[in-house]
Amino acid sequence: WLDEIGRDWDAFLSYTLLDNDVIAVSTTSLGVVGAFHDVGTTLFNLAVHPTGQLYVTNQEAFNQVRFEPNVKGKFLHNRVTIVDPLSGVVTPRHLNGHINYGASSGNAGERAMSVCIPLDIAISRDGQIVYVAAFGSRKVAVLDAGGNVTRRISVGEGQGGLALDETRIRLYVLNRFSSSLSVVDLSTDVAVE
């Protein structure tokens, strides 16, 4: 156990915390056949990419960091984690890489671009575009296949669900706070309610 400044507490804490975030279950035996670790602290949803990889929306909390001054402005990351079930490789992708965590108060530009509480996720048929509903920020984050944010689409408040209609070039976004549906024309990224 290392604390926030790198001190080793193993001699005092003889406890191993299980970290089975995503579990693989056999559809024939219904038995657990695998587990994936370090996916995130709070997992929200997952989608299967055409390659078979799992894309998991999550938040990673810095629970090991003690005391308020140390966590001011940086107590968690909003992420999508890519899990390769064949190799077991787990790759977290921070959705707000534009934030300078050295300045705890942030700035208006950072806040305008930020996405928080990544809930639902939808992946295009070809796997090149990934849409993530950011419940707390009035935005849908658009990612490339590598999990990098390429753009953001403004929608209603509290997005809790996504439905992708590639035939009509539309993304349907359920807005929980406003009890509405945003219909996004993906050729222009303009939403109407």
mmCIF file of C-alpha atoms in Angstrom:
data_model
loop_
_atom_site.group_PDB
_atom_site.id
_atom_site.type_symbol
_atom_site.label_atom_id
_atom_site.label_comp_id
_atom_site.label_asym_id
_atom_site.label_seq_id
_atom_site.Cartn_x
_atom_site.Cartn_y
_atom_site.Cartn_z
ATOM 1 C CA TRP A 1 0.000 0.000 0.000
ATOM 2 C CA LEU A 2 1.566 3.256 -1.119
ATOM 3 C CA ASP A 3 0.174 6.576 0.027
ATOM 4 C CA GLU A 4 0.076 9.784 -2.011
ATOM 5 C CA ILE A 5 3.725 10.589 -1.360
ATOM 6 C CA GLY A 6 5.034 7.076 -2.021
ATOM 7 C CA ARG A 7 5.409 5.729 1.549
ATOM 8 C CA ASP A 8 5.000 1.943 1.782
ATOM 9 C CA TRP A 9 2.452 0.845 4.429
ATOM 10 C CA ASP A 10 2.470 -2.916 3.629
ATOM 11 C CA ALA A 11 3.975 -3.796 7.018
ATOM 12 C CA PHE A 12 1.019 -2.164 8.789
ATOM 13 C CA LEU A 13 -1.812 -3.183 6.448
ATOM 14 C CA SER A 14 -1.885 -6.901 5.765
ATOM 15 C CA TYR A 15 -5.043 -6.670 3.701
ATOM 16 C CA THR A 16 -5.439 -7.372 0.006
ATOM 17 C CA LEU A 17 -8.335 -5.614 -1.638
ATOM 18 C CA LEU A 18 -10.031 -7.592 -4.392
ATOM 19 C CA ASP A 19 -10.343 -5.589 -7.585
ATOM 20 C CA ASN A 20 -12.493 -7.663 -9.909
ATOM 21 C CA ASP A 21 -14.132 -4.909 -11.949
ATOM 22 C CA VAL A 22 -15.413 -6.796 -15.008
ATOM 23 C CA ILE A 23 -16.199 -10.497 -14.804
ATOM 24 C CA ALA A 24 -16.303 -12.912 -17.758
ATOM 25 C CA VAL A 25 -19.000 -15.579 -17.471
ATOM 26 C CA SER A 26 -19.262 -18.671 -19.677
ATOM 27 C CA THR A 27 -22.597 -18.801 -21.498
ATOM 28 C CA THR A 28 -22.534 -22.597 -21.435
ATOM 29 C CA SER A 29 -21.529 -23.341 -17.837
ATOM 30 C CA LEU A 30 -22.539 -19.970 -16.322
ATOM 31 C CA GLY A 31 -19.290 -20.123 -14.386
ATOM 32 C CA VAL A 32 -16.819 -17.291 -13.977
ATOM 33 C CA VAL A 33 -14.010 -17.765 -16.503
ATOM 34 C CA GLY A 34 -12.112 -14.515 -16.087
ATOM 35 C CA ALA A 35 -11.825 -11.177 -14.346
ATOM 36 C CA PHE A 36 -10.388 -7.819 -15.347
ATOM 37 C CA HIS A 37 -8.805 -5.431 -12.874
ATOM 38 C CA ASP A 38 -8.068 -1.690 -12.753
ATOM 39 C CA VAL A 39 -11.027 -0.822 -14.995
ATOM 40 C CA GLY A 40 -12.325 1.927 -12.689
ATOM 41 C CA THR A 41 -13.687 2.722 -9.253
ATOM 42 C CA THR A 42 -17.302 3.219 -10.317
ATOM 43 C CA LEU A 43 -18.378 1.469 -13.521
ATOM 44 C CA PHE A 44 -21.493 2.658 -15.313
ATOM 45 C CA ASN A 45 -22.008 0.843 -18.618
ATOM 46 C CA LEU A 46 -20.204 -1.112 -21.279
ATOM 47 C CA ALA A 47 -20.487 -1.772 -24.982
ATOM 48 C CA VAL A 48 -18.839 -4.332 -27.219
ATOM 49 C CA HIS A 49 -16.688 -2.927 -30.013
ATOM 50 C CA PRO A 50 -16.747 -4.769 -33.386
ATOM 51 C CA THR A 51 -13.241 -6.067 -32.546
ATOM 52 C CA GLY A 52 -14.620 -7.771 -29.424
ATOM 53 C CA GLN A 53 -13.035 -5.257 -27.053
ATOM 54 C CA LEU A 54 -15.168 -3.865 -24.234
ATOM 55 C CA TYR A 55 -15.554 -0.120 -23.760
ATOM 56 C CA VAL A 56 -16.501 0.649 -20.148
ATOM 57 C CA THR A 57 -17.667 4.074 -18.935
ATOM 58 C CA ASN A 58 -16.364 4.781 -15.444
ATOM 59 C CA GLN A 59 -14.914 7.135 -12.898
ATOM 60 C CA GLU A 60 -11.578 6.490 -11.213
ATOM 61 C CA ALA A 61 -11.448 7.925 -7.688
ATOM 62 C CA PHE A 62 -8.193 8.694 -5.916
ATOM 63 C CA ASN A 63 -9.256 7.047 -2.661
ATOM 64 C CA GLN A 64 -5.675 6.498 -1.527
ATOM 65 C CA VAL A 65 -5.021 10.256 -1.380
ATOM 66 C CA ARG A 66 -5.607 11.597 2.119
ATOM 67 C CA PHE A 67 -6.633 15.027 3.335
ATOM 68 C CA GLU A 68 -8.486 17.826 1.599
ATOM 69 C CA PRO A 69 -5.587 19.977 0.382
ATOM 70 C CA ASN A 70 -4.194 16.974 -1.531
ATOM 71 C CA VAL A 71 -7.429 16.216 -3.396
ATOM 72 C CA LYS A 72 -8.538 19.792 -4.094
ATOM 73 C CA GLY A 73 -9.621 19.877 -7.734
ATOM 74 C CA LYS A 74 -8.404 16.347 -8.528
ATOM 75 C CA PHE A 75 -10.303 13.656 -6.670
ATOM 76 C CA LEU A 76 -11.387 11.595 -9.691
ATOM 77 C CA HIS A 77 -11.091 11.117 -13.455
ATOM 78 C CA ASN A 78 -13.990 10.541 -15.846
ATOM 79 C CA ARG A 79 -12.950 7.766 -18.199
ATOM 80 C CA VAL A 80 -13.661 5.136 -20.774
ATOM 81 C CA THR A 81 -11.600 2.006 -20.241
ATOM 82 C CA ILE A 82 -10.933 -0.360 -23.132
ATOM 83 C CA VAL A 83 -10.690 -4.021 -22.106
ATOM 84 C CA ASP A 84 -9.293 -6.626 -24.495
ATOM 85 C CA PRO A 85 -10.811 -9.908 -23.271
ATOM 86 C CA LEU A 86 -8.363 -12.027 -25.290
ATOM 87 C CA SER A 87 -5.102 -10.473 -24.103
ATOM 88 C CA GLY A 88 -6.397 -9.189 -20.766
ATOM 89 C CA VAL A 89 -4.980 -5.721 -21.480
ATOM 90 C CA VAL A 90 -6.902 -2.927 -19.735
ATOM 91 C CA THR A 91 -6.401 0.589 -21.151
ATOM 92 C CA PRO A 92 -8.035 3.515 -19.328
ATOM 93 C CA ARG A 93 -8.651 6.692 -21.366
ATOM 94 C CA HIS A 94 -9.124 9.947 -19.443
ATOM 95 C CA LEU A 95 -11.932 11.997 -21.029
ATOM 96 C CA ASN A 96 -10.660 15.341 -19.713
ATOM 97 C CA GLY A 97 -7.007 15.292 -20.684
ATOM 98 C CA HIS A 98 -7.212 19.028 -21.391
ATOM 99 C CA ILE A 99 -7.397 19.870 -17.669
ATOM 100 C CA ASN A 100 -4.305 21.284 -15.943
ATOM 101 C CA TYR A 101 -4.540 19.650 -12.515
ATOM 102 C CA GLY A 102 -1.731 21.868 -11.238
ATOM 103 C CA ALA A 103 -4.238 24.740 -11.065
ATOM 104 C CA SER A 104 -6.923 23.418 -8.730
ATOM 105 C CA SER A 105 -9.486 26.138 -9.481
ATOM 106 C CA GLY A 106 -9.371 25.458 -13.220
ATOM 107 C CA ASN A 107 -10.649 27.972 -15.736
ATOM 108 C CA ALA A 108 -13.749 28.639 -17.802
ATOM 109 C CA GLY A 109 -12.264 27.071 -20.932
ATOM 110 C CA GLU A 110 -11.473 23.823 -19.150
ATOM 111 C CA ARG A 111 -14.928 23.694 -17.596
ATOM 112 C CA ALA A 112 -16.605 24.338 -20.960
ATOM 113 C CA MET A 113 -14.800 21.372 -22.546
ATOM 114 C CA SER A 114 -15.105 18.964 -19.621
ATOM 115 C CA VAL A 115 -17.377 15.950 -19.531
ATOM 116 C CA CYS A 116 -18.420 14.302 -16.292
ATOM 117 C CA ILE A 117 -20.227 11.194 -15.140
ATOM 118 C CA PRO A 118 -19.883 9.148 -18.350
ATOM 119 C CA LEU A 119 -22.939 6.902 -18.351
ATOM 120 C CA ASP A 120 -24.201 5.354 -21.555
ATOM 121 C CA ILE A 121 -22.082 4.424 -24.549
ATOM 122 C CA ALA A 122 -22.803 3.638 -28.211
ATOM 123 C CA ILE A 123 -20.345 2.446 -30.861
ATOM 124 C CA SER A 124 -20.680 2.824 -34.624
ATOM 125 C CA ARG A 125 -20.947 -0.344 -36.744
ATOM 126 C CA ASP A 126 -17.431 0.100 -38.106
ATOM 127 C CA GLY A 127 -16.057 0.820 -34.629
ATOM 128 C CA GLN A 128 -14.458 4.111 -35.642
ATOM 129 C CA ILE A 129 -16.716 6.374 -33.539
ATOM 130 C CA VAL A 130 -17.710 5.989 -29.899
ATOM 131 C CA TYR A 131 -20.406 8.174 -28.293
ATOM 132 C CA VAL A 132 -20.472 8.707 -24.528
ATOM 133 C CA ALA A 133 -23.331 10.394 -22.654
ATOM 134 C CA ALA A 134 -21.852 12.680 -19.980
ATOM 135 C CA PHE A 135 -24.660 12.908 -17.421
ATOM 136 C CA GLY A 136 -23.327 15.921 -15.527
ATOM 137 C CA SER A 137 -22.178 18.188 -18.345
ATOM 138 C CA ARG A 138 -24.875 18.610 -21.052
ATOM 139 C CA LYS A 139 -22.550 16.972 -23.567
ATOM 140 C CA VAL A 140 -22.065 13.808 -25.533
ATOM 141 C CA ALA A 141 -18.357 13.107 -25.932
ATOM 142 C CA VAL A 142 -17.361 11.740 -29.322
ATOM 143 C CA LEU A 143 -14.310 9.477 -29.229
ATOM 144 C CA ASP A 144 -12.215 7.731 -31.833
ATOM 145 C CA ALA A 145 -11.625 3.971 -31.633
ATOM 146 C CA GLY A 146 -8.604 4.570 -29.378
ATOM 147 C CA GLY A 147 -10.746 6.346 -26.780
ATOM 148 C CA ASN A 148 -9.540 9.875 -27.548
ATOM 149 C CA VAL A 149 -12.123 12.681 -27.370
ATOM 150 C CA THR A 150 -12.396 14.246 -30.818
ATOM 151 C CA ARG A 151 -15.383 16.533 -30.244
ATOM 152 C CA ARG A 152 -18.307 17.265 -27.950
ATOM 153 C CA ILE A 153 -21.995 17.632 -28.844
ATOM 154 C CA SER A 154 -24.216 19.915 -26.752
ATOM 155 C CA VAL A 155 -27.501 18.281 -25.737
ATOM 156 C CA GLY A 156 -30.087 18.469 -22.929
ATOM 157 C CA GLU A 157 -29.501 18.037 -19.228
ATOM 158 C CA GLY A 158 -28.632 14.737 -17.559
ATOM 159 C CA GLN A 159 -28.119 12.397 -20.491
ATOM 160 C CA GLY A 160 -28.859 8.883 -19.326
ATOM 161 C CA GLY A 161 -29.220 6.947 -22.550
ATOM 162 C CA LEU A 162 -28.070 6.833 -26.174
ATOM 163 C CA ALA A 163 -29.439 5.185 -29.307
ATOM 164 C CA LEU A 164 -27.451 5.402 -32.524
ATOM 165 C CA ASP A 165 -29.308 5.300 -35.878
ATOM 166 C CA GLU A 166 -26.582 5.250 -38.508
ATOM 167 C CA THR A 167 -29.058 4.817 -41.366
ATOM 168 C CA ARG A 168 -30.629 8.202 -40.604
ATOM 169 C CA ILE A 169 -27.355 9.721 -39.314
ATOM 170 C CA ARG A 170 -28.991 10.419 -35.960
ATOM 171 C CA LEU A 171 -28.100 10.002 -32.321
ATOM 172 C CA TYR A 172 -30.996 9.928 -29.858
ATOM 173 C CA VAL A 173 -30.149 11.153 -26.371
ATOM 174 C CA LEU A 174 -32.424 10.648 -23.349
ATOM 175 C CA ASN A 175 -32.194 13.711 -21.074
ATOM 176 C CA ARG A 176 -33.255 12.692 -17.563
ATOM 177 C CA PHE A 177 -33.280 16.132 -15.901
ATOM 178 C CA SER A 178 -35.404 17.810 -18.555
ATOM 179 C CA SER A 179 -37.447 14.669 -19.336
ATOM 180 C CA SER A 180 -36.741 15.160 -23.024
ATOM 181 C CA LEU A 181 -35.169 13.528 -26.034
ATOM 182 C CA SER A 182 -32.441 15.264 -28.027
ATOM 183 C CA VAL A 183 -32.217 14.187 -31.641
ATOM 184 C CA VAL A 184 -28.729 14.922 -32.953
ATOM 185 C CA ASP A 185 -28.084 15.263 -36.670
ATOM 186 C CA LEU A 186 -24.610 13.722 -36.793
ATOM 187 C CA SER A 187 -23.765 15.460 -40.068
ATOM 188 C CA THR A 188 -23.891 18.816 -38.260
ATOM 189 C CA ASP A 189 -23.729 17.808 -34.545
ATOM 190 C CA VAL A 190 -26.815 19.963 -33.950
ATOM 191 C CA ALA A 191 -29.386 18.707 -31.435
ATOM 192 C CA VAL A 192 -33.081 19.485 -31.307
ATOM 193 C CA GLU A 193 -35.444 18.548 -28.479
#
